[in-house]
Amino acid sequence: MPDADKPTLLVIDGHSLAFRAFYALPVDSFTTRDGQHTNAIHGFLSMLLLLLANENPTHLAVAFDMSRASFRTREYPEYKGTRGETPVEFKGQVPLLQEALQAMGITTLEKEDFEADDILATLAARGRADGYRVLLVSGDRDTIQLVNDDVTLLYPNTQGVSQLKRYDPAAVVERYGIRPEQYPDVAALVGESSDNLIGISKVGEKTAVKWLGLYGDLEGILAHADEIKGVVGQNLRDQRENAERNRRLNRLVTDVELDVQLDSLAAKPIVIDEVRPLFERLEFRTLLERLAKLVDAPAAGAAGAASAEVEAPAVSAPQAPASQALTGDVLAEWLERAVVAEPAGLGLSLDVLEGVVIGAGIATSDESVRLSWRADDEAVAPFARWLASASPKIMTDAKGQLKAIARSGLEVDGLVLDTLVAGWLLRPNLTERSLADLVDVHLGEKLPQADPSLLVPEEGSDAGAPEYAWYTLRLAPVVLRALPESTRTLLADVEMPLVPVLAAMELRGVTVDHGELGALSAELGDRAAALAAAAYAEIGREVNLGSPKQLQEVLFDQLAMPKTRATKTGYTTDASALVDLQESNPHPFLGYLLEHRDATKLRQIVESLDKAIAADGRIHTSYGQIGAATGRMSSNDPNLQNIPTRTEDGRRIRKAFRHGTEYVELLTADYSQIEMRIMAHLSGDPGLIEAFNEGEDLHRFVGARVFGVDPVDVTPLMRTKVKAMSYGLAYGLSAFGLSKQLRIDRAEATQLMKEYFERFGAVRDYLRGVVEQARIDGYTETIFGRRRPFPDLTSPNRVHRENAERAALNSPIQGSAADIMKIAMTTVEAELASRGMASRMLLTVHDELIFEVAEGESETLETVVRDRMASAADLLVPLDVSVGRGRDWEHAAH
DNA sequence: CTTACAACGTA
DNA sequence: CGTACGTTGTAAGC
């Protein structure tokens, strides 16, 4: 029977999907007036409606776990043992969800002693036998084993539940490199942390798949365990019982006794009036409307508006339109028509070769155009005009293309959206860093790629600029719709205007003196050699001082020193441990080693900077706008955000950073104590706010409060302690950490924290509240609406959870500082341009900006920079900016 | 040749 | 047992 004629059985793992929805949707947007949480129910039903519309199932059931206990926990009590208590906010939603399903006439199933997945397995087997096409929806990877020609798995991606990835056998092979029935063998070898199943040490997905290729299945692998060499082979022999147990536990049961027949699962028409009372009680207005639409037009809705959210099957994924090569008047006419057809913007992608534009692709939703570019070519002049106009453009990873445009002598305006930046705002932790990733995650499609095994790519087999432009355009509404309102504002007002600013800064670069670096490098090299020789003399042999492994032999075997803190591969030899050792077991080798580390580290930085000096005598770093999950920018190739400043030798590196010949000096401007100010603002702590408004030395003021003395009587030691405490707060510092840093005992550190929080109680309340709120929402948010998800806050693993708690604590603070700096950069750049000033912004180092000052502009520049930076945000405390000027970066410091 | 890790520079 | 990054060299597996 052709597939299309088969009845379709849809079976959903209710718990798994509702749980995903629970964490995907903010609970505070889904709470009824009387306080009932509904996010899990809403998310689940929303997904269900999409499935009904898109898949047209003829038969339908939702399976639930009856309890956590099952035959698996009887065999292995630790099964799923790492899972924490189910949040009560979730638990309460399950009965309501079941009630809603019942009202919709959908069968719910559960079976004592089995998990929902076993019910899925059983129905899949029965459905297949009876000639059904089966669709399973589950967030449990174990269900991959059920996939076959008749059974397809829809798996929610990390995004939530509104987007489902479709696994048929081919998709499983593509994703995992194995056939579906092999998946449990892989999982058995690798282990599954969420089920608390430990696998074979050192065996990851790659190794497991390789073994399967060699020996067929787990049984074969274990039979040939003796042939596998190396540590992993030994681990396999030692731990084979883990794999065998895992395999027993992850085999889903396909013959659970269920007291339903498939016939009885036939989809019944939904009666709106049956559903209405409950939906109204749950305040599901839009869901009710959607449901009503679905009931009115059951089949026609299949390819309707909702299709963007649930993926269409791979075979019917839309294809990029064939591109047309246009020039001259025809191009002009096409552009005129296209900008009207796509008022939100056209997709645009540039072909860049050796830094300059050599072609372009422009797309509407159903057409695309390609151009080969020659800057002097009249034939593409209409494109250049459109590019320079404010007509809206949508790009992916625009920064590099903007640089190429500038280098090619072209102008660009109207960049309204960079889908890469938008995608990052949506999922700042994750690593979709290319158009292909975005297409995969947000459209559920594959960006066509040339087959890498072909030496000469097939004509048209991979995507060029017109295809990139077309995919970019299609991504735009998907990512924009997914962004919360506040984040959308952040994107439009902060991130997008920053893109061209960063491009300009990268193009400008900064002058660095090659001779100065060369001299410094030689000197550091000599010093390192001498220190190495002295170190070798102390231990009577030469070792590689850069090898932690060899150092461990020297320290703990040869010199018999006490073991330090453990690392994954032994015992640490880091600087703080060496200093501790020097105190307990003084030895000249330690001193030489530490100094050698300093010298080689510094030389390495000098060398890499020197190598990065371009033909124009300047270093052009790249900024990663989507670098950090907190919102900060990163710098790479080379990293100019970690140039030493704390030691004299380090500062010599900064002296090599100069102004260019057309300029008279460098100016640096930094926000003083911006993170503490943000903490004062967010916590509203009256003491801290007063401290900043007083305008006197912050740490002195705080020290006076904490130690109960007059500000003038705060000793340097007291100030140091309080300063460390204040800064540590924003990082989730513990009493243990504080005592270690200040080298004071635990009791004193605890006392210090206690005193601090007694005087600045609102700070403590705020920090505590951040984590609590994040646990509820699943994310933190900065002052300007930047969100960062924290799924691990509910992790049953204490280490993971506490790490997440500290990161969550820090995120709104570090992230708000990043927001403010980004706003400041955009406004400063705009102000300099509007005043027609020649001075220009070169670098940013998180809370510092560095400018090149043109003749006669020193005073004006300082005023503009101070003013724009200080007014970038309106907080409860002033933003203080300190400025310095000088011939080089070091002299310009203050 | 690629990948993981330890170590360390900055804010 | 303090957050966020990027870079480097070594070691180990390929």
CSV table of N, CA and C in Angstrom, one decimal, chain A residues 570-681:
chain,number,residue,atom,x,y,z
A,570,GLY,N,46.0,14.4,36.7
A,570,GLY,CA,47.0,14.3,37.7
A,570,GLY,C,46.9,15.4,38.8
A,571,TYR,N,47.9,16.1,39.1
A,571,TYR,CA,47.9,17.1,40.1
A,571,TYR,C,48.3,18.4,39.5
A,572,THR,N,47.7,19.5,40.0
A,572,THR,CA,47.9,20.8,39.3
A,572,THR,C,49.3,21.3,39.6
A,573,THR,N,49.9,22.0,38.6
A,573,THR,CA,51.1,22.7,38.8
A,573,THR,C,50.9,24.2,38.6
A,574,ASP,N,49.7,24.7,38.8
A,574,ASP,CA,49.4,26.1,38.4
A,574,ASP,C,50.0,27.0,39.5
A,575,ALA,N,50.1,28.3,39.1
A,575,ALA,CA,50.9,29.2,39.9
A,575,ALA,C,50.5,29.3,41.4
A,576,SER,N,49.2,29.3,41.6
A,576,SER,CA,48.8,29.4,43.0
A,576,SER,C,49.2,28.2,43.8
A,577,ALA,N,49.2,27.0,43.2
A,577,ALA,CA,49.6,25.8,43.9
A,577,ALA,C,51.1,25.8,44.1
A,578,LEU,N,51.9,26.3,43.1
A,578,LEU,CA,53.3,26.4,43.3
A,578,LEU,C,53.7,27.4,44.4
A,579,VAL,N,52.9,28.5,44.5
A,579,VAL,CA,53.2,29.4,45.6
A,579,VAL,C,52.9,28.8,47.0
A,580,ASP,N,51.8,28.0,47.0
A,580,ASP,CA,51.5,27.3,48.3
A,580,ASP,C,52.7,26.3,48.6
A,581,LEU,N,53.1,25.6,47.6
A,581,LEU,CA,54.2,24.7,47.8
A,581,LEU,C,55.5,25.4,48.3
A,582,GLN,N,55.7,26.5,47.7
A,582,GLN,CA,56.9,27.3,48.1
A,582,GLN,C,56.9,27.6,49.6
A,583,GLU,N,55.7,27.9,50.1
A,583,GLU,CA,55.5,28.2,51.5
A,583,GLU,C,55.8,27.0,52.4
A,584,SER,N,55.2,25.8,52.0
A,584,SER,CA,55.3,24.7,52.8
A,584,SER,C,56.6,23.9,52.6
A,585,ASN,N,57.1,23.9,51.4
A,585,ASN,CA,58.3,23.2,51.1
A,585,ASN,C,59.2,24.0,50.2
A,586,PRO,N,59.8,25.0,50.8
A,586,PRO,CA,60.6,25.9,50.0
A,586,PRO,C,61.7,25.2,49.2
A,587,HIS,N,61.8,25.6,47.9
A,587,HIS,CA,62.8,25.0,47.1
A,587,HIS,C,63.1,25.9,45.9
A,588,PRO,N,64.4,26.2,45.6
A,588,PRO,CA,64.7,27.2,44.6
A,588,PRO,C,64.1,26.8,43.2
A,589,PHE,N,63.9,25.5,43.0
A,589,PHE,CA,63.3,25.2,41.7
A,589,PHE,C,61.9,25.8,41.4
A,590,LEU,N,61.2,25.9,42.5
A,590,LEU,CA,59.8,26.5,42.4
A,590,LEU,C,59.9,27.9,42.0
A,591,GLY,N,60.8,28.7,42.6
A,591,GLY,CA,60.9,30.1,42.2
A,591,GLY,C,61.3,30.3,40.8
A,592,TYR,N,62.3,29.5,40.3
A,592,TYR,CA,62.7,29.6,38.9
A,592,TYR,C,61.6,29.2,38.0
A,593,LEU,N,60.9,28.2,38.4
A,593,LEU,CA,59.8,27.7,37.5
A,593,LEU,C,58.7,28.8,37.4
A,594,LEU,N,58.4,29.4,38.5
A,594,LEU,CA,57.4,30.5,38.4
A,594,LEU,C,57.8,31.7,37.5
A,595,GLU,N,59.1,32.1,37.7
A,595,GLU,CA,59.6,33.2,36.9
A,595,GLU,C,59.7,32.8,35.5
A,596,HIS,N,60.0,31.5,35.2
A,596,HIS,CA,60.1,31.1,33.9
A,596,HIS,C,58.8,31.1,33.2
A,597,ARG,N,57.8,30.7,33.9
A,597,ARG,CA,56.4,30.7,33.4
A,597,ARG,C,56.0,32.2,33.0
A,598,ASP,N,56.3,33.1,33.9
A,598,ASP,CA,56.0,34.5,33.6
A,598,ASP,C,56.6,35.0,32.3
A,599,ALA,N,57.9,34.7,32.3
A,599,ALA,CA,58.7,35.2,31.1
A,599,ALA,C,58.2,34.5,29.8
A,600,THR,N,58.0,33.2,29.8
A,600,THR,CA,57.6,32.6,28.6
A,600,THR,C,56.1,33.0,28.2
A,601,LYS,N,55.3,33.1,29.2
A,601,LYS,CA,53.9,33.5,28.9
A,601,LYS,C,53.9,34.9,28.2
A,602,LEU,N,54.7,35.8,28.8
A,602,LEU,CA,54.7,37.1,28.2
A,602,LEU,C,55.3,37.2,26.8
A,603,ARG,N,56.4,36.3,26.7
A,603,ARG,CA,57.0,36.3,25.4
A,603,ARG,C,56.1,35.8,24.3
A,604,GLN,N,55.3,34.8,24.7
A,604,GLN,CA,54.4,34.2,23.8
A,604,GLN,C,53.3,35.2,23.3
A,605,ILE,N,52.9,36.1,24.3
A,605,ILE,CA,51.9,37.1,23.9
A,605,ILE,C,52.6,38.1,23.0
A,606,VAL,N,53.9,38.5,23.3
A,606,VAL,CA,54.6,39.5,22.5
A,606,VAL,C,54.8,38.9,21.1
A,607,GLU,N,55.2,37.6,21.0
A,607,GLU,CA,55.4,37.0,19.7
A,607,GLU,C,54.1,37.0,18.8
A,608,SER,N,53.0,36.6,19.5
A,608,SER,CA,51.8,36.5,18.7
A,608,SER,C,51.3,37.9,18.2
A,609,LEU,N,51.5,38.9,19.0
A,609,LEU,CA,51.2,40.2,18.6
A,609,LEU,C,52.0,40.6,17.4
A,610,ASP,N,53.3,40.4,17.6
A,610,ASP,CA,54.3,40.8,16.5
A,610,ASP,C,53.9,40.2,15.2
A,611,LYS,N,53.5,38.9,15.3
A,611,LYS,CA,53.2,38.2,14.0
A,611,LYS,C,51.9,38.8,13.4
A,612,ALA,N,51.1,39.4,14.3
A,612,ALA,CA,49.8,39.9,13.8
A,612,ALA,C,49.8,41.2,13.2
A,613,ILE,N,51.0,41.9,13.2
A,613,ILE,CA,51.1,43.2,12.7
A,613,ILE,C,51.0,43.1,11.1
A,614,ALA,N,50.0,43.8,10.6
A,614,ALA,CA,49.8,43.7,9.1
A,614,ALA,C,50.7,44.7,8.4
A,615,ALA,N,50.6,44.6,7.1
A,615,ALA,CA,51.4,45.5,6.2
A,615,ALA,C,51.3,47.0,6.5
A,616,ASP,N,50.2,47.4,7.0
A,616,ASP,CA,50.0,48.8,7.4
A,616,ASP,C,50.6,49.1,8.7
A,617,GLY,N,51.3,48.2,9.3
A,617,GLY,CA,51.9,48.5,10.6
A,617,GLY,C,50.9,48.4,11.8
A,618,ARG,N,49.7,47.9,11.5
A,618,ARG,CA,48.6,47.9,12.5
A,618,ARG,C,48.1,46.5,12.7
A,619,ILE,N,47.6,46.3,13.9
A,619,ILE,CA,47.0,45.0,14.2
A,619,ILE,C,45.5,45.2,14.1
A,620,HIS,N,44.9,44.3,13.3
A,620,HIS,CA,43.4,44.3,13.1
A,620,HIS,C,42.8,43.1,13.8
A,621,THR,N,42.4,43.3,15.0
A,621,THR,CA,41.7,42.1,15.7
A,621,THR,C,40.3,41.9,15.1
A,622,SER,N,39.7,40.8,15.4
A,622,SER,CA,38.3,40.6,15.0
A,622,SER,C,37.5,40.5,16.3
A,623,TYR,N,36.4,41.2,16.3
A,623,TYR,CA,35.5,41.1,17.5
A,623,TYR,C,34.4,40.1,17.3
A,624,GLY,N,34.2,39.3,18.3
A,624,GLY,CA,33.2,38.3,18.3
A,624,GLY,C,31.9,39.0,18.9
A,625,GLN,N,31.0,39.5,18.1
A,625,GLN,CA,29.8,40.1,18.7
A,625,GLN,C,29.0,39.1,19.4
A,626,ILE,N,29.0,37.9,18.9
A,626,ILE,CA,28.2,36.8,19.5
A,626,ILE,C,29.1,35.9,20.2
A,627,GLY,N,30.2,36.4,20.8
A,627,GLY,CA,31.2,35.6,21.4
A,627,GLY,C,30.8,35.0,22.8
A,628,ALA,N,30.3,35.9,23.6
A,628,ALA,CA,30.1,35.5,25.0
A,628,ALA,C,28.6,35.4,25.3
A,629,ALA,N,28.2,34.3,26.1
A,629,ALA,CA,26.8,34.1,26.5
A,629,ALA,C,26.3,35.3,27.3
A,630,THR,N,27.1,36.0,28.0
A,630,THR,CA,26.6,37.1,28.8
A,630,THR,C,26.3,38.3,27.9
A,631,GLY,N,26.8,38.4,26.7
A,631,GLY,CA,26.5,39.5,25.9
A,631,GLY,C,27.8,40.3,25.6
A,632,ARG,N,28.9,40.0,26.3
A,632,ARG,CA,30.1,40.7,26.0
A,632,ARG,C,30.6,40.3,24.6
A,633,MET,N,31.5,41.2,24.1
A,633,MET,CA,32.2,40.9,22.9
A,633,MET,C,33.5,40.1,23.3
A,634,SER,N,34.0,39.4,22.3
A,634,SER,CA,35.3,38.8,22.5
A,634,SER,C,36.2,39.3,21.4
A,635,SER,N,37.5,39.1,21.5
A,635,SER,CA,38.5,39.6,20.6
A,635,SER,C,39.4,38.4,20.2
A,636,ASN,N,39.6,38.2,18.9
A,636,ASN,CA,40.5,37.2,18.5
A,636,ASN,C,41.3,37.5,17.3
A,637,ASP,N,42.3,36.7,17.1
A,637,ASP,CA,43.2,36.9,15.9
A,637,ASP,C,43.8,38.3,15.8
A,638,PRO,N,44.6,38.8,16.7
A,638,PRO,CA,44.8,38.2,18.0
A,638,PRO,C,43.9,38.8,19.0
A,639,ASN,N,43.9,38.2,20.2
A,639,ASN,CA,43.1,38.6,21.3
A,639,ASN,C,43.7,39.9,21.9
A,640,LEU,N,43.1,41.0,21.7
A,640,LEU,CA,43.6,42.3,22.3
A,640,LEU,C,43.0,42.6,23.7
A,641,GLN,N,42.2,41.6,24.2
A,641,GLN,CA,41.5,41.9,25.4
A,641,GLN,C,42.2,41.2,26.6
A,642,ASN,N,43.4,40.6,26.3
A,642,ASN,CA,44.1,40.0,27.4
A,642,ASN,C,45.6,40.5,27.4
A,643,ILE,N,45.8,41.7,26.9
A,643,ILE,CA,47.2,42.3,27.0
A,643,ILE,C,47.5,42.6,28.4
A,644,PRO,N,48.7,42.1,28.9
A,644,PRO,CA,49.0,42.3,30.3
A,644,PRO,C,49.0,43.7,30.8
A,645,THR,N,48.7,43.9,32.0
A,645,THR,CA,48.7,45.2,32.6
A,645,THR,C,49.1,45.2,34.0
A,646,ARG,N,49.2,44.0,34.6
A,646,ARG,CA,49.4,44.0,36.1
A,646,ARG,C,50.9,44.0,36.5
A,647,THR,N,51.8,43.6,35.6
A,647,THR,CA,53.2,43.7,35.9
A,647,THR,C,53.9,44.7,35.1
A,648,GLU,N,55.1,45.1,35.5
A,648,GLU,CA,55.9,46.1,34.8
A,648,GLU,C,56.2,45.6,33.4
A,649,ASP,N,56.6,44.3,33.3
A,649,ASP,CA,56.9,43.8,32.0
A,649,ASP,C,55.7,43.8,31.1
A,650,GLY,N,54.6,43.4,31.7
A,650,GLY,CA,53.3,43.4,30.9
A,650,GLY,C,53.0,44.8,30.3
A,651,ARG,N,53.2,45.8,31.2
A,651,ARG,CA,52.9,47.2,30.7
A,651,ARG,C,53.8,47.6,29.6
A,652,ARG,N,55.0,47.0,29.5
A,652,ARG,CA,55.9,47.3,28.4
A,652,ARG,C,55.2,46.9,27.1
A,653,ILE,N,54.4,45.9,27.1
A,653,ILE,CA,53.7,45.5,25.9
A,653,ILE,C,52.8,46.6,25.5
A,654,ARG,N,52.1,47.2,26.5
A,654,ARG,CA,51.1,48.2,26.1
A,654,ARG,C,51.8,49.5,25.6
A,655,LYS,N,53.1,49.6,25.9
A,655,LYS,CA,53.8,50.8,25.4
A,655,LYS,C,54.0,50.7,23.9
A,656,ALA,N,53.9,49.4,23.4
A,656,ALA,CA,54.1,49.3,21.9
A,656,ALA,C,52.9,49.6,21.1
A,657,PHE,N,51.8,49.8,21.8
A,657,PHE,CA,50.5,50.2,21.1
A,657,PHE,C,50.5,51.7,21.0
A,658,ARG,N,50.6,52.2,19.7
A,658,ARG,CA,50.8,53.6,19.5
A,658,ARG,C,49.6,54.2,18.7
A,659,HIS,N,49.7,55.6,18.6
A,659,HIS,CA,48.8,56.2,17.6
A,659,HIS,C,49.4,56.2,16.3
A,660,GLY,N,48.6,56.3,15.2
A,660,GLY,CA,49.1,56.3,13.9
A,660,GLY,C,49.7,57.6,13.5
A,661,THR,N,50.4,57.7,12.4
A,661,THR,CA,51.1,58.9,12.1
A,661,THR,C,50.2,60.1,11.9
A,662,GLU,N,49.0,59.9,11.4
A,662,GLU,CA,48.0,61.0,11.2
A,662,GLU,C,47.4,61.5,12.5
A,663,TYR,N,47.8,60.9,13.6
A,663,TYR,CA,47.1,61.2,14.8
A,663,TYR,C,48.1,61.7,15.9
A,664,VAL,N,47.6,62.3,16.9
A,664,VAL,CA,48.6,62.9,17.9
A,664,VAL,C,48.7,62.1,19.2
A,665,GLU,N,47.7,61.4,19.6
A,665,GLU,CA,47.8,60.6,20.8
A,665,GLU,C,46.7,59.5,20.9
A,666,LEU,N,46.8,58.7,21.9
A,666,LEU,CA,45.7,57.8,22.1
A,666,LEU,C,44.9,58.3,23.3
A,667,LEU,N,43.6,57.9,23.3
A,667,LEU,CA,42.8,58.3,24.5
A,667,LEU,C,42.1,57.0,25.0
A,668,THR,N,42.2,56.8,26.2
A,668,THR,CA,41.4,55.6,26.8
A,668,THR,C,40.3,56.1,27.7
A,669,ALA,N,39.2,55.5,27.7
A,669,ALA,CA,38.1,55.9,28.6
A,669,ALA,C,37.5,54.6,29.2
A,670,ASP,N,37.4,54.5,30.5
A,670,ASP,CA,36.8,53.3,31.0
A,670,ASP,C,35.8,53.7,32.1
A,671,TYR,N,34.8,52.8,32.2
A,671,TYR,CA,33.8,52.9,33.2
A,671,TYR,C,34.4,52.4,34.5
A,672,SER,N,34.4,53.3,35.6
A,672,SER,CA,34.9,52.8,36.8
A,672,SER,C,33.8,52.0,37.6
A,673,GLN,N,34.2,50.9,38.1
A,673,GLN,CA,33.4,50.0,38.9
A,673,GLN,C,32.0,49.8,38.3
A,674,ILE,N,31.9,49.5,37.0
A,674,ILE,CA,30.6,49.5,36.4
A,674,ILE,C,29.8,48.3,36.9
A,675,GLU,N,30.4,47.2,37.2
A,675,GLU,CA,29.6,46.1,37.7
A,675,GLU,C,29.1,46.3,39.1
A,676,MET,N,29.9,47.0,39.9
A,676,MET,CA,29.3,47.4,41.3
A,676,MET,C,28.2,48.4,41.2
A,677,ARG,N,28.3,49.2,40.2
A,677,ARG,CA,27.2,50.2,40.0
A,677,ARG,C,25.9,49.5,39.5
A,678,ILE,N,26.1,48.6,38.7
A,678,ILE,CA,25.0,47.8,38.2
A,678,ILE,C,24.3,47.0,39.4
A,679,MET,N,25.2,46.5,40.2
A,679,MET,CA,24.7,45.8,41.4
A,679,MET,C,23.9,46.7,42.3
A,680,ALA,N,24.4,47.9,42.4
A,680,ALA,CA,23.7,48.9,43.3
A,680,ALA,C,22.4,49.2,42.6
A,681,HIS,N,22.3,49.4,41.3
A,681,HIS,CA,21.1,49.7,40.6
A,681,HIS,C,20.1,48.5,40.7
